[in-house]
Amino acid sequence: MTSGPCIGIATMKPRCSIIIGSSSSLIYGFSPPKSNPSAFHNLSKSQAHMSIDRSGFQFCVYDKAQPVGYTCVLNRRGFSLSGSNRDQSWGFTRNFRGYKGRSRGVLVISNVASDFRNHSSSVEANVGEKGFERIYLQGGLNLNVEHLVIERIETGGEVVKEDNSGVQVDESGVNIGDLRGLNLNEKKVERELSKIEKDAWKLLRDAVVTYCGSPVGTVAANDPADKQPLNYDQVFIRDFVPSALAFLLNGEGEIVKNFLLHTLQLQSWEKTVDCYCPGQGLMPASFKVRTAPLDGSDEAFEEVLDPDFGESAIGRVAPVDSGLWWIILLRAYGKITGDYGLQERVDFQTGIRLILNLCLSDGFDMFPTLLVTDGSCMIDRRMGIHGHPLEIQALFYAALRCSREMLIVNDATKNLVAAVNNRLSALSFHMREYYWADLHKINEIYRYNTEEYSTDAINKFNIYPDQIPSWLVDWIPDEGGYFIGNLQPAHMDFRFFTLGNLWAIISSLGTQKQNEGILNLIEAKWDDLVAQMPLKICYPALEYEEWRIITGCDPKNTPWSYHNGGSWPTLLWQFTLACIKMGRLELAQKAVALAEKRVAVDQWPEYYDTRNGRFIGKQSRLFQTWTIAGFLTSKVLLENPEKASLLCWEEDYELLQTCVCALSKTGRRKCSRFAARSQIHSQL
Ligand code: GLC
């Protein structure tokens, strides 16, 4: 769905929004009737701290250096709720109460899609076939410790103080008291903070960006020597995730809440790239807080949040992953702080729905995977990952699992919830069946017949065996396997992409056996994937003609550099999470120890180059925030492995059953039921 006309508009167009506020509260839920905006113009700013935003969607007014009022946007979410499904329950009053209400059930909430907040380990009800029981009862982490307190004890007699929110912090701002908002009666873990960690906390805090006096995110890099920061001085959605987790795990929820709120509002921008409007649910890749004079005055100025939806980004890449990360972070915020009220708010529910609508809209697709352009995720330049790249699929799966937990079921959402469930089942089946590669599967591909025309084809995508790359033949270990990078008609991208494989583990996109297999492969191929700096973004690098054709001769993505086989320390936190989930703590410890030896000395580079990750990347930023935050998050998780359960998913038996039922109803019984069974049995 797009909003508003866009013919002839050549750049991103800020919406004219009404802004209202007070220093202590935000009020969302209605926007002025479009037909009569003048009613709002007529109010003076000082009267009601109300103003029309003509330069940006959100702003905050200052008088000289002093904020005259904390202002916020009344966005159109309350109004945009139209149609039979919403009007019965969500009028203005309800929106308003929905925001203000702290307790659940203020809105007309009939149910929550699935109460995953209290995981059940029971499987009998959902498992009909023996094969399922055998495979999915194989254990794995099932920790339900929701709220732990991390108490960090400083040695050396450092002073303990309180920050302005009442959290006990040490000199680097680390929470050494109780986690705010968390259940305080639970296990306490004591540990000593190393010098590197203290420095890292300080750097992370220095990277915090404020808007109207409140923290709202962290800049991508804070390198004082960088003369050309490009957009590294912005808050990137994906980059903020490890920062958010570090803060959350340290008991600091405010910055994350603010981030979620403000990015939610940016989602509603009417955006155009040349004459074209991308979908309404699109989340920006990044945003910047800009300062602008207010009404031409040099006495007062305003802060404006200025998002980039890809219209300024190098290559004009669409940030498909931003919305997925936003949903993942929203769920993590609820799980860690216990503040589920945020995700239950009308505006947040609408935000989730807009993102899902974009992802689930009908197209020409034959597959349940998301079809995207090149550069639509962490790899945001041309790297030959257009189509159905693993990273997007794994994040999509995780975001759908989050949505399944967070969506409130009512008449308005029941179809969406059903679509989410169906997509989850279909997606996991597709990925497990067709993306998985191990020695056995590669041997099968090696012997494929081609040009099979029938619904019973074994080689469904018409893969020609000659495309199995020579490096893979020797590289694939006897034990273990991985999800390949991409799958299209007659094309398999056999490169190993780390982020997608780690998220397959974290979200349980893979089966238990596949997830174990991925870690086995990383262990077996440690010298290639971890080497001297965890972890390679992908393996192997594109070289020679392939590099020329696929990257477009990109000098930043030369072989074994940056996205093309470079090593990215930020991947460490996801590796740590995956290892903890699979009970392989020692692997994560080894990787973190390796990083710890170098990252701080090297001034927290964005990435490393060379086959072994030996050199700091040739164009690498220093003091890269997600390197710092990823390291801190890994450390906290290693110290408190129980926390991992708040950020991971176990197998969902309901979804598996949906998949089997769907397959058996397709009329392709022979092929499909056999496929379902074979998928399961092959994992045993
Ligand atoms: C680079 C990375 C991207 C990251 C951005 C900011 O463009 O490819 O993933 O979000 O830098 O750090």
XYZ file of C-alpha atoms and ligand atoms in Angstrom:
696
model
C 0.000 0.000 0.000
C 1.333 3.426 -0.825
C 0.221 6.654 0.618
C -0.533 9.821 -1.169
C 0.154 10.903 -4.705
C 3.734 11.050 -5.758
C 3.832 12.122 -9.375
C 6.386 14.799 -9.915
C 7.924 14.612 -6.505
C 11.577 14.061 -6.911
C 12.831 13.612 -3.408
C 11.702 12.359 -0.052
C 8.867 14.542 1.028
C 8.430 15.289 4.709
C 4.873 15.031 5.802
C 3.126 17.968 7.235
C 2.450 16.724 10.704
C 0.966 18.103 13.810
C 3.224 18.042 16.756
C 2.183 18.262 20.328
C 3.936 17.540 23.521
C 4.796 18.135 27.053
C 7.946 17.433 28.915
C 6.641 14.334 30.522
C 4.407 12.490 28.176
C 3.858 11.550 24.630
C 0.422 11.240 23.203
C -0.134 9.226 20.088
C -3.202 8.040 18.467
C -4.721 10.762 16.372
C -3.731 13.177 13.701
C -5.524 16.284 12.568
C -8.221 15.851 10.006
C -6.519 16.430 6.676
C -9.425 18.569 5.631
C -8.897 21.128 8.298
C -5.272 21.524 9.215
C -5.728 25.238 9.813
C -7.429 24.558 13.068
C -4.076 23.439 14.308
C -2.161 26.229 12.647
C -4.168 28.694 14.612
C -2.870 27.481 17.918
C 0.265 29.238 18.986
C 3.235 27.070 19.803
C 3.630 28.445 23.237
C 0.012 27.860 24.064
C 0.092 24.192 23.591
C 3.596 23.275 22.489
C 1.957 22.579 19.221
C 3.363 23.217 15.830
C 3.113 22.189 12.252
C 6.131 20.328 11.088
C 7.226 21.717 7.763
C 10.769 20.503 7.706
C 10.576 17.004 9.011
C 8.319 14.457 10.422
C 9.409 14.655 14.001
C 10.955 17.596 15.657
C 11.676 19.218 18.901
C 11.779 22.930 19.479
C 14.589 24.633 21.312
C 14.942 28.156 22.520
C 18.623 28.904 22.251
C 20.192 25.873 23.836
C 17.194 25.043 25.971
C 14.420 22.781 24.860
C 11.169 24.697 25.215
C 9.169 21.583 25.172
C 9.497 17.974 24.368
C 7.526 17.644 21.241
C 6.345 14.656 19.449
C 4.285 13.720 16.520
C 0.721 12.870 16.419
C 1.034 10.599 13.509
C -1.662 9.244 11.358
C -1.694 5.768 12.732
C -4.828 6.335 14.665
C -6.495 7.628 11.531
C -5.028 5.160 9.189
C -6.923 2.473 10.990
C -9.946 2.232 8.829
C -12.167 -0.497 7.616
C -14.471 -2.913 9.244
C -11.816 -4.697 11.174
C -10.744 -1.772 13.235
C -13.585 0.583 13.707
C -15.527 -1.469 16.179
C -12.809 -1.338 18.701
C -10.234 1.272 17.930
C -11.628 4.754 17.947
C -9.674 7.716 19.072
C -10.367 7.128 22.725
C -9.188 3.614 22.533
C -6.074 4.599 20.710
C -5.364 7.081 23.354
C -6.055 4.658 26.123
C -4.113 2.067 24.264
C -1.057 4.183 24.475
C -1.519 5.345 27.989
C -2.775 2.073 29.326
C -0.080 0.056 30.946
C -2.092 -3.030 31.590
C -3.027 -5.536 28.987
C -6.577 -5.716 27.833
C -7.337 -2.027 27.683
C -7.851 -2.375 23.978
C -10.236 -4.848 22.559
C -7.768 -7.653 22.622
C -9.326 -10.985 22.237
C -6.236 -13.046 22.198
C -2.592 -13.076 21.395
C -1.564 -15.046 18.351
C 0.318 -17.550 20.329
C 1.395 -17.333 23.891
C 5.023 -17.944 23.404
C 5.889 -15.930 26.393
C 5.351 -19.090 28.311
C 7.013 -21.650 26.181
C 5.613 -25.077 26.448
C 7.860 -28.014 25.997
C 4.928 -30.288 25.472
C 4.863 -31.803 22.045
C 2.437 -34.695 22.230
C -0.578 -32.682 21.229
C 1.040 -31.446 18.090
C 3.006 -34.376 16.954
C 1.248 -37.083 15.150
C 3.940 -38.919 13.374
C 6.723 -40.835 14.841
C 9.276 -39.240 12.617
C 8.465 -35.860 14.036
C 8.780 -37.061 17.570
C 12.086 -38.635 16.923
C 13.610 -35.702 15.304
C 12.181 -32.888 17.293
C 12.474 -34.330 20.721
C 16.203 -34.298 20.444
C 16.594 -31.663 23.096
C 18.500 -28.459 22.614
C 18.285 -25.492 24.859
C 14.994 -24.988 26.522
C 15.640 -22.472 29.183
C 12.815 -20.388 30.382
C 14.612 -18.150 32.771
C 13.103 -14.885 31.737
C 14.612 -12.369 34.027
C 18.037 -12.543 35.456
C 19.937 -9.877 37.188
C 23.434 -9.191 36.120
C 25.341 -7.698 38.908
C 28.769 -6.592 37.921
C 31.197 -6.180 40.742
C 34.082 -3.880 40.125
C 37.349 -4.707 41.754
C 39.767 -2.012 42.694
C 37.401 0.033 44.778
C 35.696 1.961 41.984
C 32.905 4.216 42.986
C 29.370 3.089 42.449
C 26.988 5.832 41.423
C 23.507 6.172 40.076
C 22.724 7.475 36.654
C 19.858 9.892 36.219
C 17.383 7.091 35.816
C 18.218 5.547 39.131
C 20.227 2.675 37.732
C 23.370 1.931 39.672
C 26.261 2.337 37.345
C 30.007 2.246 37.571
C 32.294 4.804 36.008
C 31.805 3.388 32.523
C 28.086 3.423 32.977
C 27.690 -0.299 33.403
C 24.714 -1.305 35.428
C 25.988 -2.897 38.539
C 22.709 -2.822 40.328
C 19.409 -4.387 39.540
C 18.125 -4.527 36.020
C 15.503 -1.867 35.786
C 12.046 -3.150 35.313
C 13.087 -6.738 35.713
C 12.149 -9.287 38.249
C 14.639 -8.792 40.987
C 14.307 -12.047 42.859
C 16.257 -14.119 40.480
C 19.722 -15.406 40.016
C 22.560 -12.982 40.326
C 25.751 -13.464 38.444
C 28.851 -11.845 39.717
C 31.726 -11.049 37.524
C 34.590 -8.798 37.076
C 34.622 -6.340 34.223
C 37.815 -6.283 32.207
C 39.529 -3.097 31.127
C 38.534 -3.782 27.526
C 34.900 -4.093 28.505
C 34.984 -0.904 30.515
C 36.503 0.918 27.560
C 33.943 -0.627 25.266
C 31.075 0.551 27.458
C 32.462 4.038 27.436
C 32.779 4.014 23.650
C 29.274 2.659 23.280
C 27.905 5.442 25.450
C 29.869 7.997 23.475
C 28.137 6.721 20.345
C 24.669 7.438 21.724
C 22.596 9.887 19.693
C 20.019 12.030 21.443
C 16.895 13.589 20.081
C 15.018 16.171 22.108
C 17.278 15.314 24.992
C 16.514 11.600 24.973
C 18.730 8.789 23.735
C 17.363 7.299 20.517
C 20.143 5.226 19.012
C 23.844 4.928 18.345
C 25.849 6.203 15.384
C 27.309 3.573 13.080
C 30.865 4.703 13.671
C 32.457 7.272 15.880
C 35.870 7.599 14.343
C 37.312 11.039 15.165
C 39.914 10.721 12.436
C 37.354 10.011 9.755
C 37.264 12.944 7.385
C 34.513 11.483 5.210
C 31.955 9.856 7.451
C 29.452 9.439 4.564
C 26.460 8.004 6.378
C 28.418 6.377 9.195
C 27.318 9.257 11.413
C 23.742 7.999 11.173
C 21.789 5.562 13.297
C 21.369 2.402 11.225
C 18.487 0.142 12.149
C 20.482 -3.070 11.727
C 23.583 -1.661 13.416
C 21.624 -0.572 16.441
C 20.441 -4.094 17.266
C 23.602 -5.215 19.110
C 23.754 -1.830 20.872
C 20.151 -2.304 21.922
C 20.823 -5.765 23.255
C 23.887 -4.615 25.172
C 21.793 -1.893 26.785
C 18.832 -4.147 27.437
C 20.958 -6.852 28.972
C 22.495 -4.161 31.129
C 19.070 -3.144 32.379
C 18.708 -0.036 30.256
C 15.491 -0.097 28.310
C 14.881 3.578 27.671
C 17.105 4.045 24.652
C 15.629 0.976 23.013
C 12.083 2.056 23.676
C 12.807 5.495 22.232
C 14.458 3.964 19.213
C 11.483 1.709 18.576
C 9.078 4.603 18.958
C 10.860 7.014 16.687
C 11.631 4.552 13.952
C 7.998 3.508 14.063
C 7.022 7.048 13.258
C 9.526 7.255 10.436
C 7.815 4.243 8.930
C 4.814 6.434 8.188
C 6.658 8.887 6.032
C 5.389 9.428 2.581
C 8.483 8.574 0.674
C 9.321 8.840 -2.970
C 12.341 7.911 -4.971
C 12.093 9.983 -8.108
C 8.452 9.477 -9.042
C 7.944 6.180 -7.345
C 6.620 5.439 -3.852
C 7.927 2.399 -2.013
C 5.488 0.580 0.270
C 4.170 2.280 3.347
C 5.557 -0.259 5.798
C 9.138 0.259 4.708
C 11.485 1.038 7.562
C 14.461 3.286 6.871
C 17.989 1.949 6.603
C 19.145 4.736 8.868
C 18.263 8.124 10.250
C 20.063 11.210 11.375
C 19.169 13.872 13.880
C 19.578 17.196 12.142
C 19.365 20.661 13.585
C 17.595 23.366 11.636
C 16.703 26.963 12.435
C 13.085 27.280 13.414
C 11.079 29.421 11.009
C 14.222 31.163 9.821
C 14.940 32.372 13.338
C 18.453 32.381 14.649
C 17.139 32.379 18.190
C 15.526 29.001 18.137
C 16.178 25.796 16.334
C 14.619 22.454 16.001
C 15.857 18.922 15.863
C 14.554 16.871 13.015
C 14.742 13.154 12.441
C 15.791 12.641 8.865
C 15.437 9.083 7.602
C 17.079 7.428 4.632
C 14.911 4.794 3.001
C 17.520 4.030 0.412
C 16.958 7.156 -1.634
C 20.349 8.526 -0.645
C 22.099 5.234 -0.031
C 24.928 4.230 -2.302
C 23.303 2.185 -5.057
C 19.804 3.154 -3.861
C 19.425 -0.182 -2.144
C 16.150 -1.047 -0.416
C 16.661 -1.842 3.275
C 14.448 -4.911 3.325
C 16.036 -6.148 6.539
C 15.249 -2.973 8.539
C 11.605 -3.842 9.170
C 12.557 -7.397 10.043
C 15.171 -6.226 12.532
C 12.684 -3.763 13.991
C 10.210 -6.548 14.694
C 12.940 -8.755 16.136
C 14.093 -5.964 18.416
C 10.569 -5.151 19.546
C 10.098 -8.727 20.642
C 13.502 -8.771 22.382
C 12.596 -5.561 24.205
C 9.456 -7.184 25.590
C 11.190 -10.404 26.538
C 14.068 -8.746 28.342
C 12.290 -5.894 30.095
C 8.934 -7.575 30.631
C 7.310 -4.440 29.199
C 4.872 -6.100 26.817
C 2.662 -3.030 26.846
C 4.744 -1.447 24.110
C 4.134 -4.164 21.535
C 0.448 -4.239 22.425
C -0.096 -0.583 21.648
C -2.244 0.199 18.657
C 0.489 2.072 16.837
C 2.962 -0.766 17.350
C 0.450 -3.373 16.258
C -0.179 -1.290 13.150
C 3.558 -0.970 12.553
C 3.978 -4.733 12.665
C 1.055 -5.189 10.318
C 2.407 -2.701 7.801
C 5.731 -4.490 7.663
C 4.030 -7.847 7.332
C 1.709 -6.560 4.633
C 4.734 -5.568 2.612
C 6.407 -8.928 3.099
C 3.328 -11.054 2.596
C 1.763 -9.243 -0.324
C 0.925 -11.367 -3.323
C 3.205 -11.251 -6.316
C 4.375 -13.574 -8.997
C 6.369 -15.700 -6.595
C 6.425 -19.456 -6.837
C 8.326 -19.825 -3.577
C 7.607 -18.823 0.019
C 10.972 -17.086 0.212
C 11.125 -13.290 -0.079
C 12.225 -11.976 -3.443
C 14.555 -8.995 -3.056
C 17.100 -6.956 -4.936
C 20.831 -7.138 -4.434
C 22.154 -5.277 -1.413
C 18.944 -5.356 0.584
C 20.517 -6.397 3.887
C 23.802 -6.200 5.789
C 25.508 -6.747 2.455
C 24.229 -3.499 1.039
C 26.175 -3.414 -2.219
C 26.105 -5.530 -5.300
C 27.373 -8.977 -4.368
C 25.183 -11.239 -6.467
C 22.680 -11.893 -3.704
C 19.536 -10.680 -5.462
C 16.706 -13.155 -5.607
C 16.138 -15.140 -2.452
C 19.230 -14.584 -0.314
C 19.577 -16.640 2.811
C 20.097 -13.682 5.141
C 16.740 -12.162 4.279
C 14.973 -15.517 4.514
C 16.384 -16.254 7.953
C 15.523 -12.787 9.269
C 12.111 -13.031 7.647
C 11.489 -16.313 9.410
C 12.605 -14.836 12.736
C 10.428 -11.758 12.217
C 7.427 -13.948 11.420
C 8.029 -15.936 14.583
C 8.187 -12.687 16.537
C 4.993 -11.438 14.916
C 3.222 -14.673 15.724
C 3.972 -13.977 19.351
C 3.161 -10.305 19.318
C 0.149 -9.893 17.038
C -3.087 -9.480 18.867
C -5.741 -11.681 17.335
C -9.033 -10.055 16.541
C -11.284 -9.823 13.535
C -8.921 -7.360 11.968
C -5.862 -9.538 12.248
C -7.057 -13.108 12.075
C -6.353 -13.395 8.347
C -2.943 -11.916 8.790
C -2.155 -14.302 11.629
C -3.247 -17.212 9.447
C -1.038 -15.921 6.643
C 1.888 -15.662 9.042
C 1.399 -19.233 10.199
C 1.113 -20.570 6.679
C 4.158 -18.705 5.538
C 6.197 -19.923 8.482
C 5.376 -23.525 7.679
C 6.010 -23.173 3.986
C 9.200 -21.214 4.477
C 10.795 -23.642 6.884
C 9.865 -26.577 4.666
C 11.322 -24.867 1.605
C 14.545 -23.874 3.324
C 15.107 -27.200 5.039
C 14.411 -29.122 1.910
C 16.030 -27.043 -0.821
C 18.667 -24.801 0.746
C 20.348 -27.403 2.887
C 23.696 -28.676 1.631
C 25.863 -31.393 3.058
C 28.059 -34.069 1.568
C 25.112 -36.315 0.886
C 23.073 -33.584 -0.783
C 25.920 -32.350 -2.928
C 26.536 -35.873 -4.088
C 22.859 -36.098 -4.963
C 23.064 -32.875 -6.986
C 26.195 -34.186 -8.662
C 24.128 -37.074 -10.031
C 20.996 -35.046 -10.852
C 19.010 -35.643 -14.005
C 18.043 -32.373 -15.617
C 15.167 -31.056 -17.728
C 12.581 -32.973 -15.724
C 9.096 -31.828 -16.593
C 6.652 -33.014 -13.960
C 5.384 -32.246 -10.522
C 7.335 -35.246 -9.291
C 10.686 -33.927 -10.455
C 13.570 -34.625 -8.122
C 15.636 -31.792 -9.549
C 12.847 -29.253 -9.187
C 14.908 -26.166 -9.925
C 16.706 -27.715 -12.869
C 20.139 -27.371 -11.375
C 22.906 -28.420 -13.750
C 25.448 -30.436 -11.804
C 28.350 -28.656 -13.463
C 27.603 -25.586 -11.392
C 28.852 -27.309 -8.247
C 31.953 -25.188 -7.674
C 35.293 -26.948 -7.520
C 36.139 -25.403 -4.138
C 33.067 -27.032 -2.603
C 33.922 -30.564 -3.619
C 36.935 -30.617 -1.337
C 35.622 -28.170 1.199
C 32.417 -29.783 2.353
C 33.230 -31.804 5.477
C 32.036 -35.361 6.082
C 30.009 -34.156 9.036
C 27.853 -31.068 9.150
C 26.417 -28.853 6.477
C 24.941 -25.409 5.878
C 22.221 -23.464 4.162
C 23.356 -22.247 0.762
C 23.285 -18.552 -0.044
C 20.531 -18.429 -2.649
C 18.309 -20.570 -4.802
C 16.753 -19.644 -8.125
C 15.731 -21.564 -11.199
C 18.878 -23.290 -12.484
C 20.990 -21.521 -9.920
C 22.340 -22.409 -6.535
C 24.685 -19.984 -4.835
C 26.861 -22.337 -2.826
C 28.711 -19.651 -0.910
C 28.514 -19.890 2.860
C 26.869 -16.761 4.299
C 27.404 -16.509 8.017
C 24.601 -14.227 9.167
C 21.881 -16.279 7.499
C 23.233 -19.543 8.826
C 23.470 -18.161 12.352
C 19.915 -16.867 12.191
C 18.727 -20.215 10.885
C 20.012 -21.644 14.157
C 18.733 -18.842 16.371
C 15.226 -18.859 14.892
C 15.007 -22.640 14.461
C 14.524 -22.216 10.758
C 16.746 -25.260 10.525
C 15.958 -28.549 12.192
C 17.838 -29.460 15.321
C 20.109 -31.671 13.270
C 20.745 -29.013 10.636
C 21.473 -26.447 13.308
C 23.988 -28.765 14.915
C 25.393 -29.421 11.456
C 26.061 -25.726 10.858
C 28.090 -25.409 14.030
C 29.916 -28.630 13.214
C 30.822 -27.185 9.855
C 32.032 -23.924 11.378
C 34.156 -25.918 13.775
C 35.519 -28.132 11.022
C 36.243 -25.121 8.827
C 37.431 -22.859 11.607
C 40.537 -21.752 9.730
C 38.416 -20.555 6.845
C 35.446 -19.052 8.669
C 37.016 -17.746 11.844
C 40.760 -17.786 11.299
C 42.310 -14.752 12.983
C 39.156 -12.708 13.418
C 35.599 -13.948 13.801
C 33.741 -14.162 11.460
C 33.836 -14.250 7.677
C 30.762 -12.554 6.248
C 30.798 -15.123 3.452
C 33.062 -17.798 2.118
C 34.782 -18.008 -0.283
C 35.465 -14.648 -1.927
C 34.552 -13.914 -5.519
C 37.718 -13.612 -7.576
C 38.866 -12.737 -11.078
C 36.083 -12.724 -13.685
C 33.452 -13.521 -11.094
C 34.466 -10.485 -9.071
C 34.382 -8.308 -12.194
C 30.973 -9.467 -13.314
C 29.180 -10.023 -10.050
C 30.386 -7.035 -8.007
C 30.637 -4.766 -11.048
C 34.376 -4.297 -10.378
C 33.649 -2.854 -6.950
C 36.991 -1.697 -5.500
C 35.636 -1.961 -1.974
C 34.589 -5.568 -2.483
C 37.845 -6.908 -3.827
C 38.522 -10.564 -2.953
C 38.726 -11.181 0.807
C 37.740 -7.636 1.648
C 34.578 -6.035 3.075
C 31.470 -7.943 1.923
C 33.485 -10.174 -0.351
C 34.972 -12.547 2.185
C 35.952 -9.941 4.775
C 35.757 -10.718 8.505
C 33.175 -8.840 10.571
C 33.512 -8.854 14.355
C 29.885 -7.776 14.748
C 28.837 -11.278 13.709
C 30.246 -12.487 16.999
C 27.151 -11.832 19.106
C 24.992 -13.870 16.782
C 27.531 -16.656 16.762
C 27.588 -16.562 20.568
C 23.815 -16.746 20.699
C 23.697 -19.661 18.274
C 26.424 -21.539 20.165
C 24.705 -21.075 23.506
C 21.416 -22.236 22.049
C 23.028 -25.386 20.716
C 24.989 -26.055 23.906
C 28.343 -25.243 22.274
C 29.505 -22.568 24.679
C 33.140 -23.467 24.207
C 33.051 -22.555 20.529
C 31.760 -19.088 21.325
C 34.305 -18.641 24.089
C 37.080 -19.496 21.682
C 35.855 -16.985 19.121
C 35.314 -14.218 21.656
C 38.791 -14.765 23.103
C 40.223 -14.453 19.622
C 38.438 -11.174 19.000
C 39.316 -9.857 22.442
C 43.007 -10.138 21.645
C 42.755 -7.705 18.768
C 39.633 -5.582 18.425
C 40.399 -3.060 21.123
C 44.064 -2.750 20.178
C 42.987 -2.243 16.566
C 40.455 0.402 17.653
C 37.319 -1.602 16.984
C 37.406 -1.920 13.198
C 34.316 -2.413 11.145
C 35.867 -5.335 9.265
C 39.114 -7.159 8.556
C 40.647 -8.192 5.243
C 42.604 -11.106 3.784
C 41.828 -14.762 3.678
C 42.720 -15.158 7.349
C 41.299 -11.882 8.595
C 44.776 -10.673 9.427
C 44.648 -7.050 8.364
C 42.337 -4.258 9.385
C 40.082 -3.680 6.379
C 41.496 -1.276 3.834
C 38.508 1.054 3.999
C 37.350 -0.050 7.402
C 35.964 2.526 9.798
C 37.445 2.474 13.276
C 35.368 2.699 16.438
C 32.559 0.975 14.621
C 29.694 0.798 17.064
C 28.316 -2.605 16.184
C 31.792 -4.089 16.583
C 31.900 -2.660 20.092
C 28.324 -3.551 20.958
C 28.578 -7.007 19.417
C 31.576 -7.724 21.583
C 29.822 -6.491 24.732
C 26.661 -8.424 23.971
C 28.719 -11.570 23.426
C 30.449 -11.093 26.758
C 27.210 -10.571 28.640
C 25.658 -13.618 26.993
C 28.651 -15.787 27.785
C 28.444 -14.734 31.400
C 24.697 -15.282 31.495
C 23.957 -18.017 28.979
C 20.433 -18.381 30.328
C 19.660 -15.037 28.741
C 20.006 -16.589 25.323
C 16.606 -18.194 25.717
C 15.053 -14.736 25.557
C 16.487 -14.190 22.119
C 16.113 -17.621 20.494
C 13.297 -19.879 19.354
C 12.799 -23.575 19.697
C 11.134 -25.786 17.120
C 7.445 -25.022 16.758
C 5.489 -28.240 16.425
C 2.255 -26.514 15.521
C 3.901 -25.087 12.441
C 5.346 -28.425 11.480
C 1.955 -29.972 11.635
C 0.480 -27.188 9.512
C 3.121 -27.979 6.939
C 2.351 -31.686 6.841
C -1.371 -31.000 6.611
C -0.881 -28.491 3.814
C 1.304 -30.870 1.901
C -1.142 -33.709 2.220
C -3.966 -31.536 0.899
C -2.227 -30.360 -2.230
C -3.188 -33.346 -4.326
C 0.476 -33.949 -4.994
C 0.377 -36.580 -2.374
C 2.966 -38.843 -3.730
C 5.543 -36.180 -4.187
C 4.734 -33.966 -1.252
C 4.157 -36.387 1.525
C 7.187 -38.249 0.479
C 9.117 -35.013 0.467
C 7.918 -34.116 3.941
C 8.861 -37.481 5.321
C 12.158 -37.606 3.543
C 13.029 -34.206 4.880
C 12.406 -35.333 8.382
C 14.021 -38.731 8.122
C 17.081 -37.339 6.446
C 17.687 -35.294 9.569
C 17.742 -38.292 11.830
C 27.994 -0.776 5.650
C 27.485 -2.177 5.891
C 26.097 -2.147 6.450
C 26.068 -1.288 7.697
C 26.603 0.092 7.401
C 26.736 0.947 8.647
O 27.253 -0.170 4.633
O 27.513 -2.914 4.720
O 25.681 -3.446 6.742
O 24.776 -1.222 8.197
O 27.887 0.003 6.821
O 27.616 0.355 9.536
